């Protein structure tokens, strides 16, 4: 890994986002250096133990937390969940869902259904070639 991002590399923040990990929990070497495309591909194809452990147990970044809870990031904000959560914390929430989680899952399901219907309506309006 090189210290500065170039056209052929990405910042550690970008690499962490694409890998679905919480950057502050990654090793210091990963946080401090740009990731080349070949290094990134290697991380995807043959993840080191630290990456597998982060993906398995967390802490997880907000998009991953939202996905695992089946709610939106906005739902996390409304619920005042601002810190990353571990897999154990997410599991606890799913096993005994608090009222806010039940509400946010309902809101998210409704929003997905509305988006699906809007997409279907738009597809019907398109002229066929």
Short mmCIF file of N, CA and C in Angstrom, two decimals:
data_model
loop_
_atom_site.label_atom_id
_atom_site.label_comp_id
_atom_site.label_asym_id
_atom_site.label_seq_id
_atom_site.Cartn_x
_atom_site.Cartn_y
_atom_site.Cartn_z
N UNK A 1 0.85 -1.18 0.00
CA UNK A 1 0.00 0.00 0.00
C UNK A 1 0.89 1.23 0.00
N UNK A 2 0.48 2.23 -0.77
CA UNK A 2 1.27 3.45 -0.87
C UNK A 2 0.67 4.53 0.01
N UNK A 3 1.47 5.53 0.42
CA UNK A 3 0.98 6.56 1.33
C UNK A 3 0.00 7.54 0.71
N UNK A 4 0.15 7.86 -0.56
CA UNK A 4 -0.72 8.86 -1.21
C UNK A 4 -1.60 8.21 -2.28
N UNK A 5 -2.90 8.55 -2.33
CA UNK A 5 -3.74 8.01 -3.39
C UNK A 5 -3.35 8.59 -4.74
N UNK A 6 -3.46 7.78 -5.78
CA UNK A 6 -3.19 8.23 -7.15
C UNK A 6 -4.36 7.79 -8.02
N UNK A 7 -4.18 7.94 -9.32
CA UNK A 7 -5.24 7.53 -10.24
C UNK A 7 -5.48 6.02 -10.15
N UNK A 8 -4.46 5.29 -9.72
CA UNK A 8 -4.58 3.84 -9.64
C UNK A 8 -4.79 3.34 -8.21
N UNK A 9 -5.09 4.24 -7.29
CA UNK A 9 -5.32 3.83 -5.90
C UNK A 9 -6.45 4.65 -5.31
N UNK A 10 -6.86 4.27 -4.11
CA UNK A 10 -7.96 4.98 -3.45
C UNK A 10 -7.58 5.29 -2.00
N UNK A 11 -8.25 6.28 -1.46
CA UNK A 11 -8.04 6.63 -0.06
C UNK A 11 -8.51 5.47 0.82
N UNK A 12 -7.96 5.36 2.02
CA UNK A 12 -8.41 4.31 2.93
C UNK A 12 -9.91 4.40 3.24
N UNK A 13 -10.44 5.63 3.32
CA UNK A 13 -11.87 5.81 3.59
C UNK A 13 -12.72 5.16 2.49
N UNK A 14 -12.30 5.37 1.25
CA UNK A 14 -13.02 4.81 0.11
C UNK A 14 -12.93 3.29 0.11
N UNK A 15 -11.73 2.78 0.34
CA UNK A 15 -11.54 1.32 0.38
C UNK A 15 -12.38 0.70 1.49
N UNK A 16 -12.39 1.32 2.66
CA UNK A 16 -13.18 0.79 3.78
C UNK A 16 -14.66 0.77 3.44
N UNK A 17 -15.12 1.84 2.82
CA UNK A 17 -16.53 1.91 2.43
C UNK A 17 -16.87 0.80 1.45
N UNK A 18 -16.02 0.59 0.45
CA UNK A 18 -16.27 -0.44 -0.55
C UNK A 18 -16.16 -1.84 0.05
N UNK A 19 -15.34 -2.00 1.07
CA UNK A 19 -15.20 -3.29 1.73
C UNK A 19 -16.28 -3.52 2.79
N UNK A 20 -17.04 -2.46 3.12
CA UNK A 20 -18.11 -2.58 4.10
C UNK A 20 -17.60 -2.69 5.52
N UNK A 21 -16.48 -2.00 5.82
CA UNK A 21 -15.93 -2.05 7.17
C UNK A 21 -15.86 -0.66 7.77
N UNK A 22 -15.78 -0.62 9.09
CA UNK A 22 -15.65 0.63 9.85
C UNK A 22 -14.16 0.96 9.93
N UNK A 23 -13.74 2.03 9.26
CA UNK A 23 -12.33 2.37 9.13
C UNK A 23 -11.59 2.48 10.46
N UNK A 24 -12.12 3.15 11.49
CA UNK A 24 -11.35 3.25 12.74
C UNK A 24 -11.06 1.89 13.40
N UNK A 25 -11.77 0.84 13.02
CA UNK A 25 -11.51 -0.48 13.59
C UNK A 25 -10.48 -1.27 12.78
N UNK A 26 -10.11 -0.75 11.61
CA UNK A 26 -9.13 -1.42 10.75
C UNK A 26 -7.72 -1.20 11.30
N UNK A 27 -6.77 -2.05 10.91
CA UNK A 27 -5.38 -1.86 11.37
C UNK A 27 -4.83 -0.49 10.96
N UNK A 28 -3.91 0.03 11.76
CA UNK A 28 -3.33 1.36 11.52
C UNK A 28 -2.70 1.45 10.14
N UNK A 29 -2.05 0.40 9.68
CA UNK A 29 -1.41 0.42 8.36
C UNK A 29 -2.44 0.64 7.26
N UNK A 30 -3.60 0.00 7.39
CA UNK A 30 -4.67 0.18 6.40
C UNK A 30 -5.20 1.61 6.45
N UNK A 31 -5.38 2.14 7.66
CA UNK A 31 -5.92 3.49 7.82
C UNK A 31 -4.99 4.57 7.28
N UNK A 32 -3.70 4.32 7.31
CA UNK A 32 -2.73 5.36 6.99
C UNK A 32 -2.28 5.38 5.53
N UNK A 33 -2.60 4.35 4.76
CA UNK A 33 -2.05 4.25 3.41
C UNK A 33 -3.13 4.12 2.34
N UNK A 34 -2.83 4.69 1.18
CA UNK A 34 -3.71 4.52 0.02
C UNK A 34 -3.69 3.05 -0.38
N UNK A 35 -4.79 2.61 -0.98
CA UNK A 35 -4.92 1.21 -1.39
C UNK A 35 -4.93 1.15 -2.91
N UNK A 36 -3.97 0.42 -3.47
CA UNK A 36 -3.91 0.29 -4.92
C UNK A 36 -5.04 -0.61 -5.39
N UNK A 37 -5.34 -0.53 -6.67
CA UNK A 37 -6.39 -1.40 -7.22
C UNK A 37 -6.05 -2.86 -7.04
N UNK A 38 -4.78 -3.21 -7.23
CA UNK A 38 -4.39 -4.62 -7.08
C UNK A 38 -4.48 -5.06 -5.62
N UNK A 39 -4.11 -4.17 -4.68
CA UNK A 39 -4.26 -4.51 -3.25
C UNK A 39 -5.73 -4.65 -2.89
N UNK A 40 -6.56 -3.77 -3.43
CA UNK A 40 -7.99 -3.84 -3.14
C UNK A 40 -8.59 -5.14 -3.67
N UNK A 41 -8.22 -5.50 -4.88
CA UNK A 41 -8.70 -6.75 -5.47
C UNK A 41 -8.26 -7.94 -4.62
N UNK A 42 -7.03 -7.90 -4.16
CA UNK A 42 -6.51 -8.98 -3.31
C UNK A 42 -7.29 -9.04 -1.99
N UNK A 43 -7.62 -7.89 -1.42
CA UNK A 43 -8.42 -7.87 -0.18
C UNK A 43 -9.80 -8.48 -0.40
N UNK A 44 -10.39 -8.22 -1.57
CA UNK A 44 -11.70 -8.78 -1.88
C UNK A 44 -11.64 -10.29 -2.11
N UNK A 45 -10.65 -10.71 -2.87
CA UNK A 45 -10.57 -12.12 -3.27
C UNK A 45 -10.01 -13.02 -2.18
N UNK A 46 -9.09 -12.51 -1.38
CA UNK A 46 -8.46 -13.31 -0.34
C UNK A 46 -8.32 -12.45 0.91
N UNK A 47 -9.45 -12.18 1.61
CA UNK A 47 -9.38 -11.26 2.74
C UNK A 47 -8.51 -11.80 3.87
N UNK A 48 -7.67 -10.92 4.45
CA UNK A 48 -6.87 -11.33 5.60
C UNK A 48 -7.78 -11.55 6.81
N UNK A 49 -7.23 -12.16 7.83
CA UNK A 49 -8.01 -12.50 9.03
C UNK A 49 -8.65 -11.26 9.66
N UNK A 50 -7.91 -10.12 9.70
CA UNK A 50 -8.47 -8.93 10.33
C UNK A 50 -9.72 -8.45 9.59
N UNK A 51 -9.72 -8.57 8.27
CA UNK A 51 -10.88 -8.15 7.48
C UNK A 51 -12.05 -9.10 7.69
N UNK A 52 -11.79 -10.38 7.69
CA UNK A 52 -12.86 -11.35 7.95
C UNK A 52 -13.46 -11.15 9.33
N UNK A 53 -12.60 -10.89 10.32
CA UNK A 53 -13.07 -10.68 11.69
C UNK A 53 -13.93 -9.41 11.79
N UNK A 54 -13.50 -8.33 11.14
CA UNK A 54 -14.29 -7.09 11.15
C UNK A 54 -15.66 -7.31 10.50
N UNK A 55 -15.67 -8.03 9.39
CA UNK A 55 -16.94 -8.28 8.70
C UNK A 55 -17.84 -9.18 9.54
N UNK A 56 -17.24 -10.10 10.27
CA UNK A 56 -18.02 -11.06 11.06
C UNK A 56 -18.56 -10.44 12.35
N UNK A 57 -17.71 -9.71 13.08
CA UNK A 57 -18.10 -9.25 14.41
C UNK A 57 -18.27 -7.75 14.55
N UNK A 58 -17.73 -6.98 13.61
CA UNK A 58 -17.84 -5.53 13.68
C UNK A 58 -16.74 -4.95 14.53
N UNK A 59 -16.85 -3.69 14.88
CA UNK A 59 -18.00 -2.82 14.69
C UNK A 59 -18.27 -2.55 13.22
N UNK A 60 -19.55 -2.36 12.91
CA UNK A 60 -19.98 -2.18 11.54
C UNK A 60 -20.31 -0.71 11.27
N UNK A 61 -20.03 -0.22 10.04
CA UNK A 61 -20.40 1.16 9.68
C UNK A 61 -21.92 1.27 9.55
N UNK A 62 -22.38 2.49 9.56
CA UNK A 62 -23.83 2.76 9.55
C UNK A 62 -24.58 2.08 8.40
N UNK A 63 -24.09 2.10 7.16
CA UNK A 63 -24.84 1.43 6.10
C UNK A 63 -25.01 -0.08 6.35
N UNK A 64 -24.00 -0.70 6.93
CA UNK A 64 -24.09 -2.13 7.23
C UNK A 64 -25.05 -2.36 8.38
N UNK A 65 -25.00 -1.51 9.40
CA UNK A 65 -25.93 -1.62 10.53
C UNK A 65 -27.36 -1.49 10.03
N UNK A 66 -27.61 -0.49 9.20
CA UNK A 66 -28.96 -0.28 8.66
C UNK A 66 -29.42 -1.50 7.87
N UNK A 67 -28.54 -2.03 7.04
CA UNK A 67 -28.89 -3.20 6.22
C UNK A 67 -29.20 -4.40 7.10
N UNK A 68 -28.38 -4.65 8.10
CA UNK A 68 -28.58 -5.81 8.98
C UNK A 68 -29.87 -5.67 9.80
N UNK A 69 -30.22 -4.43 10.15
CA UNK A 69 -31.46 -4.20 10.90
C UNK A 69 -32.68 -4.08 9.98
N UNK A 70 -32.42 -4.04 8.67
CA UNK A 70 -33.49 -3.90 7.68
C UNK A 70 -34.25 -2.58 7.85
N UNK A 71 -33.46 -1.51 8.05
CA UNK A 71 -34.01 -0.16 8.12
C UNK A 71 -33.11 0.76 7.29
N UNK A 72 -33.53 2.00 7.15
CA UNK A 72 -32.73 2.96 6.39
C UNK A 72 -31.73 3.67 7.31
N UNK A 73 -30.76 4.33 6.69
CA UNK A 73 -29.83 5.14 7.48
C UNK A 73 -30.58 6.28 8.15
N UNK A 74 -31.58 6.82 7.45
CA UNK A 74 -32.41 7.86 8.06
C UNK A 74 -33.12 7.32 9.30
N UNK A 75 -33.51 6.05 9.25
CA UNK A 75 -34.13 5.41 10.41
C UNK A 75 -33.17 5.33 11.58
N UNK A 76 -31.90 5.06 11.28
CA UNK A 76 -30.90 5.08 12.36
C UNK A 76 -30.80 6.47 12.96
N UNK A 77 -30.80 7.48 12.10
CA UNK A 77 -30.73 8.87 12.59
C UNK A 77 -31.92 9.21 13.47
N UNK A 78 -33.11 8.85 12.99
CA UNK A 78 -34.32 9.14 13.78
C UNK A 78 -34.30 8.42 15.11
N UNK A 79 -33.67 7.27 15.15
CA UNK A 79 -33.60 6.47 16.37
C UNK A 79 -32.41 6.83 17.23
N UNK A 80 -31.67 7.83 16.80
CA UNK A 80 -30.51 8.34 17.51
C UNK A 80 -29.43 7.28 17.71
N UNK A 81 -29.29 6.38 16.74
CA UNK A 81 -28.20 5.41 16.73
C UNK A 81 -27.08 6.07 15.93
N UNK A 82 -26.08 6.58 16.62
CA UNK A 82 -25.02 7.32 15.96
C UNK A 82 -23.69 6.59 15.96
N UNK A 83 -23.54 5.62 16.81
CA UNK A 83 -22.28 4.87 16.92
C UNK A 83 -22.36 3.58 16.13
N UNK A 84 -21.22 3.08 15.67
CA UNK A 84 -21.22 1.78 15.01
C UNK A 84 -21.63 0.70 16.01
N UNK A 85 -22.23 -0.36 15.50
CA UNK A 85 -22.66 -1.46 16.36
C UNK A 85 -21.92 -2.73 15.98
N UNK A 86 -21.74 -3.60 16.96
CA UNK A 86 -21.13 -4.90 16.70
C UNK A 86 -22.21 -5.88 16.26
N UNK A 87 -21.79 -7.01 15.75
CA UNK A 87 -22.76 -8.04 15.35
C UNK A 87 -23.57 -8.51 16.54
N UNK A 88 -22.94 -8.62 17.71
CA UNK A 88 -23.65 -9.04 18.92
C UNK A 88 -24.73 -8.03 19.30
N UNK A 89 -24.42 -6.75 19.20
CA UNK A 89 -25.41 -5.71 19.53
C UNK A 89 -26.57 -5.74 18.53
N UNK A 90 -26.26 -5.94 17.27
CA UNK A 90 -27.30 -6.03 16.24
C UNK A 90 -28.17 -7.25 16.50
N UNK A 91 -27.55 -8.36 16.83
CA UNK A 91 -28.29 -9.59 17.12
C UNK A 91 -29.23 -9.40 18.31
N UNK A 92 -28.74 -8.73 19.35
CA UNK A 92 -29.59 -8.45 20.52
C UNK A 92 -30.81 -7.62 20.12
N UNK A 93 -30.59 -6.61 19.28
CA UNK A 93 -31.70 -5.77 18.83
C UNK A 93 -32.71 -6.57 18.02
N UNK A 94 -32.23 -7.48 17.19
CA UNK A 94 -33.13 -8.27 16.36
C UNK A 94 -33.89 -9.32 17.17
N UNK A 95 -33.27 -9.84 18.22
CA UNK A 95 -33.93 -10.85 19.05
C UNK A 95 -35.01 -10.25 19.93
N UNK A 96 -34.78 -9.05 20.42
CA UNK A 96 -35.76 -8.35 21.24
C UNK A 96 -35.92 -6.94 20.70
N UNK A 97 -36.64 -6.82 19.55
CA UNK A 97 -36.70 -5.50 18.91
C UNK A 97 -37.42 -4.45 19.75
N UNK A 98 -36.75 -3.33 20.00
CA UNK A 98 -37.42 -2.22 20.68
C UNK A 98 -38.48 -1.61 19.76
N UNK A 99 -39.33 -0.81 20.33
CA UNK A 99 -40.43 -0.21 19.58
C UNK A 99 -39.92 0.59 18.38
N UNK A 100 -38.83 1.35 18.56
CA UNK A 100 -38.32 2.17 17.45
C UNK A 100 -37.90 1.30 16.28
N UNK A 101 -37.35 0.12 16.56
CA UNK A 101 -36.91 -0.76 15.48
C UNK A 101 -38.09 -1.33 14.71
N UNK A 102 -39.13 -1.73 15.43
CA UNK A 102 -40.34 -2.23 14.77
C UNK A 102 -40.93 -1.14 13.88
N UNK A 103 -41.00 0.07 14.40
CA UNK A 103 -41.54 1.20 13.64
C UNK A 103 -40.70 1.48 12.40
N UNK A 104 -39.38 1.54 12.56
CA UNK A 104 -38.49 1.85 11.43
C UNK A 104 -38.51 0.74 10.37
N UNK A 105 -38.65 -0.50 10.78
CA UNK A 105 -38.73 -1.59 9.81
C UNK A 105 -40.03 -1.47 9.00
N UNK A 106 -41.10 -1.08 9.64
CA UNK A 106 -42.37 -0.87 8.95
C UNK A 106 -42.26 0.28 7.95
N UNK A 107 -41.67 1.38 8.40
CA UNK A 107 -41.48 2.55 7.53
C UNK A 107 -40.61 2.18 6.33
N UNK A 108 -39.54 1.44 6.57
CA UNK A 108 -38.62 1.06 5.50
C UNK A 108 -39.30 0.13 4.50
N UNK A 109 -40.08 -0.82 4.99
CA UNK A 109 -40.79 -1.74 4.10
C UNK A 109 -41.79 -0.98 3.23
N UNK A 110 -42.49 -0.03 3.84
CA UNK A 110 -43.46 0.77 3.08
C UNK A 110 -42.75 1.61 2.02
N UNK A 111 -41.61 2.20 2.36
CA UNK A 111 -40.85 3.01 1.41
C UNK A 111 -40.35 2.15 0.24
N UNK A 112 -39.89 0.95 0.54
CA UNK A 112 -39.43 0.04 -0.53
C UNK A 112 -40.59 -0.34 -1.44
N UNK A 113 -41.74 -0.61 -0.85
CA UNK A 113 -42.91 -0.98 -1.65
C UNK A 113 -43.34 0.19 -2.55
N UNK A 114 -43.35 1.39 -2.00
CA UNK A 114 -43.71 2.57 -2.80
C UNK A 114 -42.71 2.79 -3.93
N UNK A 115 -41.43 2.59 -3.67
CA UNK A 115 -40.40 2.75 -4.71
C UNK A 115 -40.60 1.70 -5.80
N UNK A 116 -40.94 0.50 -5.41
CA UNK A 116 -41.18 -0.57 -6.39
C UNK A 116 -42.38 -0.23 -7.27
N UNK A 117 -43.46 0.24 -6.67
CA UNK A 117 -44.65 0.62 -7.44
C UNK A 117 -44.35 1.78 -8.38
N UNK A 118 -43.58 2.76 -7.92
CA UNK A 118 -43.23 3.90 -8.76
C UNK A 118 -42.38 3.43 -9.96
N UNK A 119 -41.48 2.51 -9.72
CA UNK A 119 -40.64 1.99 -10.80
C UNK A 119 -41.49 1.23 -11.82
N UNK A 120 -42.46 0.46 -11.34
CA UNK A 120 -43.35 -0.28 -12.24
C UNK A 120 -44.20 0.68 -13.07
N UNK A 121 -44.72 1.75 -12.44
CA UNK A 121 -45.51 2.74 -13.18
C UNK A 121 -44.67 3.42 -14.24
N UNK A 122 -43.44 3.75 -13.88
CA UNK A 122 -42.55 4.41 -14.83
C UNK A 122 -42.23 3.47 -16.00
N UNK A 123 -42.04 2.22 -15.73
CA UNK A 123 -41.74 1.24 -16.80
C UNK A 123 -42.93 1.11 -17.75
N UNK A 124 -44.13 1.20 -17.24
CA UNK A 124 -45.33 1.11 -18.09
C UNK A 124 -45.47 2.32 -19.00
N UNK A 125 -44.99 3.49 -18.52
CA UNK A 125 -45.11 4.71 -19.30
C UNK A 125 -44.09 4.82 -20.42
N UNK A 126 -42.99 4.11 -20.31
CA UNK A 126 -41.94 4.20 -21.34
C UNK A 126 -42.44 3.63 -22.64
N UNK A 127 -42.16 4.35 -23.73
CA UNK A 127 -42.55 3.81 -25.03
C UNK A 127 -41.70 2.60 -25.37
N UNK A 128 -42.33 1.62 -25.98
CA UNK A 128 -41.62 0.41 -26.37
C UNK A 128 -40.97 0.62 -27.72
N UNK A 129 -39.70 0.22 -27.85
CA UNK A 129 -38.99 0.41 -29.11
C UNK A 129 -39.12 -0.78 -29.99
#
